[in-house]
């Protein structure tokens, strides 16, 4: 059974940085795609960034050039480095791991960006 645990959220001023971590219990190699999603207050959850086993990355347009997703297979951890944060980045951020058949979600971590 795969479990995902996020950490690294918090309160930061606009223009600041945070690094989110997603620790995977079980082998990260069993997950074909790892992704970070976010859900702002009163809005739907959206994909922010994802990375494949082959280290191919994709980003939503609103974070391109500011956020970087990466993975450390030795540590079974996926990261989301967030720079130049904006108030509109405020949301609960979730980690998701996917196999061909299953999706696994973490519990989420709150990111709040003050103006």
mmCIF file of N, CA and C in Angstrom:
data_model
loop_
_atom_site.group_PDB
_atom_site.id
_atom_site.type_symbol
_atom_site.label_atom_id
_atom_site.label_comp_id
_atom_site.label_asym_id
_atom_site.label_seq_id
_atom_site.Cartn_x
_atom_site.Cartn_y
_atom_site.Cartn_z
ATOM 1 N N UNK A 1 0.842 -1.191 0.000
ATOM 2 C CA UNK A 1 0.000 0.000 0.000
ATOM 3 C C UNK A 1 0.878 1.242 0.000
ATOM 4 N N UNK A 2 0.561 2.170 -0.870
ATOM 5 C CA UNK A 2 1.325 3.401 -0.987
ATOM 6 C C UNK A 2 0.651 4.495 -0.165
ATOM 7 N N UNK A 3 1.436 5.237 0.587
ATOM 8 C CA UNK A 3 0.937 6.399 1.311
ATOM 9 C C UNK A 3 1.784 7.608 0.975
ATOM 10 N N UNK A 4 1.137 8.738 0.880
ATOM 11 C CA UNK A 4 1.811 9.996 0.557
ATOM 12 C C UNK A 4 1.590 10.981 1.696
ATOM 13 N N UNK A 5 2.652 11.636 2.123
ATOM 14 C CA UNK A 5 2.562 12.606 3.206
ATOM 15 C C UNK A 5 3.240 13.899 2.779
ATOM 16 N N UNK A 6 2.440 14.971 2.711
ATOM 17 C CA UNK A 6 2.983 16.276 2.322
ATOM 18 C C UNK A 6 3.470 17.037 3.548
ATOM 19 N N UNK A 7 4.416 17.926 3.308
ATOM 20 C CA UNK A 7 4.883 18.840 4.343
ATOM 21 C C UNK A 7 5.474 20.065 3.670
ATOM 22 N N UNK A 8 5.705 21.112 4.463
ATOM 23 C CA UNK A 8 6.377 22.299 3.948
ATOM 24 C C UNK A 8 5.482 23.496 3.713
ATOM 25 N N UNK A 9 4.179 23.335 3.901
ATOM 26 C CA UNK A 9 3.293 24.478 3.718
ATOM 27 C C UNK A 9 3.454 25.494 4.835
ATOM 28 N N UNK A 10 2.803 26.631 4.661
ATOM 29 C CA UNK A 10 2.876 27.662 5.689
ATOM 30 C C UNK A 10 2.411 29.005 5.172
ATOM 31 N N UNK A 11 2.719 30.029 5.944
ATOM 32 C CA UNK A 11 2.351 31.407 5.603
ATOM 33 C C UNK A 11 3.596 32.137 5.118
ATOM 34 N N UNK A 12 3.477 32.793 3.970
ATOM 35 C CA UNK A 12 4.616 33.506 3.393
ATOM 36 C C UNK A 12 4.102 34.788 2.747
ATOM 37 N N UNK A 13 4.950 35.790 2.702
ATOM 38 C CA UNK A 13 4.588 37.038 2.041
ATOM 39 C C UNK A 13 4.724 36.899 0.528
ATOM 40 N N UNK A 14 3.978 37.702 -0.190
ATOM 41 C CA UNK A 14 4.082 37.719 -1.643
ATOM 42 C C UNK A 14 5.531 37.968 -2.052
ATOM 43 N N UNK A 15 5.984 37.200 -3.052
ATOM 44 C CA UNK A 15 7.365 37.297 -3.497
ATOM 45 C C UNK A 15 8.287 36.305 -2.822
ATOM 46 N N UNK A 16 7.787 35.662 -1.798
ATOM 47 C CA UNK A 16 8.606 34.697 -1.066
ATOM 48 C C UNK A 16 8.599 33.320 -1.697
ATOM 49 N N UNK A 17 9.231 32.377 -0.992
ATOM 50 C CA UNK A 17 9.391 31.016 -1.504
ATOM 51 C C UNK A 17 9.013 29.991 -0.446
ATOM 52 N N UNK A 18 8.579 28.846 -0.918
ATOM 53 C CA UNK A 18 8.346 27.679 -0.074
ATOM 54 C C UNK A 18 8.729 26.442 -0.873
ATOM 55 N N UNK A 19 9.125 25.398 -0.158
ATOM 56 C CA UNK A 19 9.361 24.110 -0.806
ATOM 57 C C UNK A 19 8.483 23.066 -0.151
ATOM 58 N N UNK A 20 7.609 22.478 -0.942
ATOM 59 C CA UNK A 20 6.756 21.402 -0.465
ATOM 60 C C UNK A 20 7.436 20.062 -0.724
ATOM 61 N N UNK A 21 7.230 19.143 0.205
ATOM 62 C CA UNK A 21 7.761 17.794 0.068
ATOM 63 C C UNK A 21 6.620 16.783 0.133
ATOM 64 N N UNK A 22 6.759 15.722 -0.619
ATOM 65 C CA UNK A 22 5.793 14.628 -0.597
ATOM 66 C C UNK A 22 6.577 13.341 -0.401
ATOM 67 N N UNK A 23 6.498 12.791 0.798
ATOM 68 C CA UNK A 23 7.208 11.559 1.113
ATOM 69 C C UNK A 23 6.328 10.368 0.761
ATOM 70 N N UNK A 24 6.906 9.450 0.017
ATOM 71 C CA UNK A 24 6.176 8.271 -0.454
ATOM 72 C C UNK A 24 6.609 7.042 0.339
ATOM 73 N N UNK A 25 5.660 6.394 0.973
ATOM 74 C CA UNK A 25 5.965 5.112 1.616
ATOM 75 C C UNK A 25 5.700 4.021 0.599
ATOM 76 N N UNK A 26 6.611 3.067 0.496
ATOM 77 C CA UNK A 26 6.562 2.137 -0.618
ATOM 78 C C UNK A 26 7.445 2.687 -1.716
ATOM 79 N N UNK A 27 7.632 1.938 -2.780
ATOM 80 C CA UNK A 27 8.558 2.362 -3.818
ATOM 81 C C UNK A 27 7.967 3.438 -4.707
ATOM 82 N N UNK A 28 8.741 4.516 -4.864
ATOM 83 C CA UNK A 28 8.293 5.598 -5.743
ATOM 84 C C UNK A 28 8.276 5.127 -7.189
ATOM 85 N N UNK A 29 9.033 4.092 -7.492
ATOM 86 C CA UNK A 29 9.083 3.589 -8.863
ATOM 87 C C UNK A 29 7.787 2.891 -9.267
ATOM 88 N N UNK A 30 6.966 2.526 -8.280
ATOM 89 C CA UNK A 30 5.672 1.914 -8.600
ATOM 90 C C UNK A 30 4.676 2.951 -9.108
ATOM 91 N N UNK A 31 5.028 4.211 -8.952
ATOM 92 C CA UNK A 31 4.141 5.303 -9.372
ATOM 93 C C UNK A 31 4.665 5.890 -10.680
ATOM 94 N N UNK A 32 3.872 5.787 -11.730
ATOM 95 C CA UNK A 32 4.312 6.240 -13.039
ATOM 96 C C UNK A 32 4.407 7.764 -13.119
ATOM 97 N N UNK A 33 3.465 8.407 -12.465
ATOM 98 C CA UNK A 33 3.388 9.867 -12.505
ATOM 99 C C UNK A 33 3.152 10.394 -11.091
ATOM 100 N N UNK A 34 3.875 11.435 -10.738
ATOM 101 C CA UNK A 34 3.672 12.128 -9.474
ATOM 102 C C UNK A 34 3.237 13.554 -9.800
ATOM 103 N N UNK A 35 2.270 14.040 -9.065
ATOM 104 C CA UNK A 35 1.778 15.384 -9.355
ATOM 105 C C UNK A 35 1.464 16.177 -8.106
ATOM 106 N N UNK A 36 1.505 17.481 -8.254
ATOM 107 C CA UNK A 36 1.043 18.410 -7.222
ATOM 108 C C UNK A 36 -0.223 19.078 -7.740
ATOM 109 N N UNK A 37 -1.243 19.061 -6.919
ATOM 110 C CA UNK A 37 -2.509 19.723 -7.206
ATOM 111 C C UNK A 37 -2.760 20.761 -6.121
ATOM 112 N N UNK A 38 -3.660 21.694 -6.409
ATOM 113 C CA UNK A 38 -4.050 22.651 -5.377
ATOM 114 C C UNK A 38 -5.533 22.962 -5.476
ATOM 115 N N UNK A 39 -6.092 23.317 -4.336
ATOM 116 C CA UNK A 39 -7.503 23.674 -4.273
ATOM 117 C C UNK A 39 -7.652 24.966 -3.491
ATOM 118 N N UNK A 40 -7.850 26.086 -4.208
ATOM 119 C CA UNK A 40 -8.071 27.363 -3.526
ATOM 120 C C UNK A 40 -9.431 27.356 -2.819
ATOM 121 N N UNK A 41 -9.640 28.237 -1.866
ATOM 122 C CA UNK A 41 -10.923 28.282 -1.158
ATOM 123 C C UNK A 41 -12.091 28.493 -2.116
ATOM 124 N N UNK A 42 -13.080 27.620 -2.049
ATOM 125 C CA UNK A 42 -14.280 27.768 -2.867
ATOM 126 C C UNK A 42 -14.114 27.400 -4.333
ATOM 127 N N UNK A 43 -12.963 26.827 -4.677
ATOM 128 C CA UNK A 43 -12.724 26.487 -6.079
ATOM 129 C C UNK A 43 -12.409 25.002 -6.216
ATOM 130 N N UNK A 44 -12.357 24.559 -7.462
ATOM 131 C CA UNK A 44 -12.065 23.157 -7.727
ATOM 132 C C UNK A 44 -10.568 22.888 -7.650
ATOM 133 N N UNK A 45 -10.234 21.647 -7.397
ATOM 134 C CA UNK A 45 -8.844 21.228 -7.379
ATOM 135 C C UNK A 45 -8.292 21.260 -8.803
ATOM 136 N N UNK A 46 -7.048 21.750 -8.936
ATOM 137 C CA UNK A 46 -6.424 21.836 -10.254
ATOM 138 C C UNK A 46 -5.011 21.278 -10.210
ATOM 139 N N UNK A 47 -4.580 20.769 -11.353
ATOM 140 C CA UNK A 47 -3.208 20.282 -11.478
ATOM 141 C C UNK A 47 -2.262 21.471 -11.542
ATOM 142 N N UNK A 48 -1.201 21.415 -10.764
ATOM 143 C CA UNK A 48 -0.188 22.464 -10.769
ATOM 144 C C UNK A 48 1.036 22.009 -11.565
ATOM 145 N N UNK A 49 1.525 20.805 -11.280
ATOM 146 C CA UNK A 49 2.710 20.305 -11.953
ATOM 147 C C UNK A 49 2.752 18.799 -11.794
ATOM 148 N N UNK A 50 3.385 18.138 -12.754
ATOM 149 C CA UNK A 50 3.565 16.707 -12.630
ATOM 150 C C UNK A 50 4.879 16.276 -13.250
ATOM 151 N N UNK A 51 5.354 15.108 -12.799
ATOM 152 C CA UNK A 51 6.616 14.574 -13.282
ATOM 153 C C UNK A 51 6.446 13.075 -13.471
ATOM 154 N N UNK A 52 6.992 12.576 -14.568
ATOM 155 C CA UNK A 52 6.878 11.153 -14.870
ATOM 156 C C UNK A 52 8.113 10.394 -14.382
ATOM 157 N N UNK A 53 8.057 9.082 -14.501
ATOM 158 C CA UNK A 53 9.207 8.254 -14.154
ATOM 159 C C UNK A 53 10.411 8.594 -15.026
ATOM 160 N N UNK A 54 10.158 9.092 -16.227
ATOM 161 C CA UNK A 54 11.235 9.508 -17.114
ATOM 162 C C UNK A 54 11.637 10.954 -16.919
ATOM 163 N N UNK A 55 11.148 11.577 -15.824
ATOM 164 C CA UNK A 55 11.484 12.960 -15.470
ATOM 165 C C UNK A 55 10.973 13.989 -16.464
ATOM 166 N N UNK A 56 9.929 13.648 -17.181
ATOM 167 C CA UNK A 56 9.272 14.653 -17.995
ATOM 168 C C UNK A 56 8.333 15.457 -17.097
ATOM 169 N N UNK A 57 8.360 16.774 -17.237
ATOM 170 C CA UNK A 57 7.571 17.642 -16.369
ATOM 171 C C UNK A 57 6.583 18.473 -17.179
ATOM 172 N N UNK A 58 5.473 18.775 -16.552
ATOM 173 C CA UNK A 58 4.500 19.696 -17.119
ATOM 174 C C UNK A 58 3.997 20.611 -16.012
ATOM 175 N N UNK A 59 3.596 21.818 -16.401
ATOM 176 C CA UNK A 59 3.137 22.829 -15.448
ATOM 177 C C UNK A 59 1.904 23.540 -15.988
ATOM 178 N N UNK A 60 1.051 23.967 -15.077
ATOM 179 C CA UNK A 60 -0.046 24.843 -15.472
ATOM 180 C C UNK A 60 0.571 26.205 -15.817
ATOM 181 N N UNK A 61 -0.025 26.904 -16.752
ATOM 182 C CA UNK A 61 0.579 28.142 -17.257
ATOM 183 C C UNK A 61 0.847 29.157 -16.149
ATOM 184 N N UNK A 62 -0.030 29.206 -15.164
ATOM 185 C CA UNK A 62 0.065 30.238 -14.137
ATOM 186 C C UNK A 62 1.295 30.093 -13.230
ATOM 187 N N UNK A 63 1.967 28.939 -13.257
ATOM 188 C CA UNK A 63 3.129 28.747 -12.389
ATOM 189 C C UNK A 63 4.417 28.557 -13.174
ATOM 190 N N UNK A 64 4.349 28.528 -14.486
ATOM 191 C CA UNK A 64 5.551 28.333 -15.300
ATOM 192 C C UNK A 64 6.561 29.436 -15.020
ATOM 193 N N UNK A 65 7.803 29.017 -14.827
ATOM 194 C CA UNK A 65 8.860 29.977 -14.533
ATOM 195 C C UNK A 65 8.983 30.313 -13.056
ATOM 196 N N UNK A 66 8.003 29.892 -12.243
ATOM 197 C CA UNK A 66 8.045 30.169 -10.802
ATOM 198 C C UNK A 66 8.156 28.889 -9.965
ATOM 199 N N UNK A 67 7.508 27.833 -10.396
ATOM 200 C CA UNK A 67 7.491 26.570 -9.655
ATOM 201 C C UNK A 67 8.336 25.529 -10.380
ATOM 202 N N UNK A 68 8.955 24.635 -9.600
ATOM 203 C CA UNK A 68 9.727 23.539 -10.166
ATOM 204 C C UNK A 68 9.389 22.253 -9.412
ATOM 205 N N UNK A 69 9.004 21.231 -10.151
ATOM 206 C CA UNK A 69 8.748 19.924 -9.560
ATOM 207 C C UNK A 69 9.981 19.049 -9.790
ATOM 208 N N UNK A 70 10.324 18.259 -8.777
ATOM 209 C CA UNK A 70 11.472 17.369 -8.905
ATOM 210 C C UNK A 70 11.236 16.142 -8.031
ATOM 211 N N UNK A 71 12.046 15.128 -8.272
ATOM 212 C CA UNK A 71 11.907 13.909 -7.481
ATOM 213 C C UNK A 71 13.276 13.405 -7.095
ATOM 214 N N UNK A 72 13.369 12.864 -5.886
ATOM 215 C CA UNK A 72 14.578 12.229 -5.392
ATOM 216 C C UNK A 72 14.211 10.778 -5.100
ATOM 217 N N UNK A 73 14.548 9.896 -6.041
ATOM 218 C CA UNK A 73 14.129 8.498 -5.910
ATOM 219 C C UNK A 73 14.811 7.814 -4.731
ATOM 220 N N UNK A 74 16.016 8.227 -4.411
ATOM 221 C CA UNK A 74 16.728 7.635 -3.282
ATOM 222 C C UNK A 74 16.008 7.930 -1.969
ATOM 223 N N UNK A 75 15.359 9.076 -1.894
ATOM 224 C CA UNK A 75 14.633 9.476 -0.688
ATOM 225 C C UNK A 75 13.132 9.223 -0.809
ATOM 226 N N UNK A 76 12.691 8.682 -1.938
ATOM 227 C CA UNK A 76 11.258 8.447 -2.162
ATOM 228 C C UNK A 76 10.440 9.711 -1.906
ATOM 229 N N UNK A 77 10.923 10.804 -2.452
ATOM 230 C CA UNK A 77 10.291 12.093 -2.171
ATOM 231 C C UNK A 77 10.170 12.915 -3.450
ATOM 232 N N UNK A 78 9.054 13.609 -3.552
ATOM 233 C CA UNK A 78 8.826 14.547 -4.637
ATOM 234 C C UNK A 78 8.712 15.943 -4.037
ATOM 235 N N UNK A 79 9.277 16.914 -4.715
ATOM 236 C CA UNK A 79 9.307 18.281 -4.206
ATOM 237 C C UNK A 79 8.579 19.235 -5.157
ATOM 238 N N UNK A 80 8.110 20.310 -4.597
ATOM 239 C CA UNK A 80 7.603 21.425 -5.395
ATOM 240 C C UNK A 80 8.234 22.690 -4.844
ATOM 241 N N UNK A 81 9.199 23.213 -5.570
ATOM 242 C CA UNK A 81 9.833 24.472 -5.192
ATOM 243 C C UNK A 81 9.003 25.606 -5.758
ATOM 244 N N UNK A 82 8.536 26.481 -4.882
ATOM 245 C CA UNK A 82 7.656 27.569 -5.298
ATOM 246 C C UNK A 82 8.334 28.895 -4.995
ATOM 247 N N UNK A 83 8.639 29.637 -6.039
ATOM 248 C CA UNK A 83 9.275 30.946 -5.913
ATOM 249 C C UNK A 83 8.335 32.042 -6.397
ATOM 250 N N UNK A 84 8.636 33.281 -5.997
ATOM 251 C CA UNK A 84 7.838 34.442 -6.407
ATOM 252 C C UNK A 84 6.343 34.183 -6.185
ATOM 253 N N UNK A 85 6.032 33.734 -4.995
ATOM 254 C CA UNK A 85 4.656 33.389 -4.678
ATOM 255 C C UNK A 85 3.748 34.604 -4.723
ATOM 256 N N UNK A 86 2.504 34.348 -5.138
ATOM 257 C CA UNK A 86 1.495 35.384 -5.269
ATOM 258 C C UNK A 86 0.306 35.046 -4.365
ATOM 259 N N UNK A 87 -0.478 36.043 -3.973
ATOM 260 C CA UNK A 87 -1.664 35.732 -3.157
ATOM 261 C C UNK A 87 -2.591 34.710 -3.819
ATOM 262 N N UNK A 88 -2.648 34.724 -5.136
ATOM 263 C CA UNK A 88 -3.526 33.768 -5.832
ATOM 264 C C UNK A 88 -3.003 32.333 -5.800
ATOM 265 N N UNK A 89 -1.798 32.137 -5.264
ATOM 266 C CA UNK A 89 -1.274 30.781 -5.065
ATOM 267 C C UNK A 89 -1.798 30.164 -3.765
ATOM 268 N N UNK A 90 -2.514 30.955 -2.973
ATOM 269 C CA UNK A 90 -3.060 30.444 -1.721
ATOM 270 C C UNK A 90 -4.027 29.294 -1.988
ATOM 271 N N UNK A 91 -3.772 28.163 -1.334
ATOM 272 C CA UNK A 91 -4.580 26.962 -1.559
ATOM 273 C C UNK A 91 -4.087 25.854 -0.638
ATOM 274 N N UNK A 92 -4.871 24.783 -0.601
ATOM 275 C CA UNK A 92 -4.368 23.535 -0.031
ATOM 276 C C UNK A 92 -3.705 22.775 -1.169
ATOM 277 N N UNK A 93 -2.469 22.373 -0.959
ATOM 278 C CA UNK A 93 -1.700 21.673 -1.975
ATOM 279 C C UNK A 93 -1.680 20.179 -1.647
ATOM 280 N N UNK A 94 -1.983 19.380 -2.666
ATOM 281 C CA UNK A 94 -2.053 17.936 -2.517
ATOM 282 C C UNK A 94 -1.043 17.254 -3.429
ATOM 283 N N UNK A 95 -0.481 16.184 -2.934
ATOM 284 C CA UNK A 95 0.396 15.335 -3.716
ATOM 285 C C UNK A 95 -0.422 14.140 -4.217
ATOM 286 N N UNK A 96 -0.180 13.746 -5.440
ATOM 287 C CA UNK A 96 -0.876 12.601 -6.025
ATOM 288 C C UNK A 96 0.118 11.707 -6.728
ATOM 289 N N UNK A 97 -0.021 10.413 -6.495
ATOM 290 C CA UNK A 97 0.789 9.434 -7.190
ATOM 291 C C UNK A 97 -0.106 8.487 -7.967
ATOM 292 N N UNK A 98 0.277 8.190 -9.188
ATOM 293 C CA UNK A 98 -0.569 7.376 -10.051
ATOM 294 C C UNK A 98 0.170 6.183 -10.626
ATOM 295 N N UNK A 99 -0.488 5.033 -10.564
ATOM 296 C CA UNK A 99 -0.067 3.887 -11.350
ATOM 297 C C UNK A 99 -1.000 3.818 -12.553
ATOM 298 N N UNK A 100 -0.883 2.756 -13.321
ATOM 299 C CA UNK A 100 -1.775 2.609 -14.480
ATOM 300 C C UNK A 100 -3.223 2.488 -14.022
ATOM 301 N N UNK A 101 -3.420 1.871 -12.848
ATOM 302 C CA UNK A 101 -4.777 1.569 -12.411
ATOM 303 C C UNK A 101 -5.262 2.405 -11.234
ATOM 304 N N UNK A 102 -4.341 2.898 -10.417
ATOM 305 C CA UNK A 102 -4.745 3.519 -9.151
ATOM 306 C C UNK A 102 -4.160 4.914 -8.980
ATOM 307 N N UNK A 103 -4.865 5.717 -8.190
ATOM 308 C CA UNK A 103 -4.377 7.035 -7.778
ATOM 309 C C UNK A 103 -4.310 7.072 -6.259
ATOM 310 N N UNK A 104 -3.249 7.688 -5.772
ATOM 311 C CA UNK A 104 -3.070 7.851 -4.333
ATOM 312 C C UNK A 104 -2.914 9.329 -4.033
ATOM 313 N N UNK A 105 -3.570 9.771 -2.955
ATOM 314 C CA UNK A 105 -3.526 11.188 -2.573
ATOM 315 C C UNK A 105 -2.974 11.350 -1.162
ATOM 316 N N UNK A 106 -2.272 12.446 -0.959
ATOM 317 C CA UNK A 106 -1.887 12.825 0.387
ATOM 318 C C UNK A 106 -2.997 13.609 1.048
ATOM 319 N N UNK A 107 -2.747 14.032 2.288
ATOM 320 C CA UNK A 107 -3.788 14.701 3.063
ATOM 321 C C UNK A 107 -3.846 16.208 2.802
ATOM 322 N N UNK A 108 -2.834 16.735 2.156
ATOM 323 C CA UNK A 108 -2.804 18.152 1.815
ATOM 324 C C UNK A 108 -2.027 18.984 2.812
ATOM 325 N N UNK A 109 -1.488 20.094 2.316
ATOM 326 C CA UNK A 109 -0.784 21.050 3.171
ATOM 327 C C UNK A 109 -1.190 22.458 2.740
ATOM 328 N N UNK A 110 -1.459 23.313 3.722
ATOM 329 C CA UNK A 110 -1.965 24.656 3.436
ATOM 330 C C UNK A 110 -0.824 25.599 3.085
ATOM 331 N N UNK A 111 -1.006 26.327 2.000
ATOM 332 C CA UNK A 111 -0.086 27.402 1.620
ATOM 333 C C UNK A 111 -0.891 28.695 1.582
ATOM 334 N N UNK A 112 -0.444 29.682 2.351
ATOM 335 C CA UNK A 112 -1.119 30.971 2.395
ATOM 336 C C UNK A 112 -0.116 32.055 2.055
ATOM 337 N N UNK A 113 -0.436 32.853 1.034
ATOM 338 C CA UNK A 113 0.447 33.925 0.594
ATOM 339 C C UNK A 113 -0.238 35.253 0.895
ATOM 340 N N UNK A 114 0.392 36.059 1.739
ATOM 341 C CA UNK A 114 -0.190 37.346 2.106
ATOM 342 C C UNK A 114 0.331 38.439 1.178
ATOM 343 N N UNK A 115 -0.502 39.418 0.941
ATOM 344 C CA UNK A 115 -0.111 40.511 0.039
ATOM 345 C C UNK A 115 0.587 41.628 0.782
#
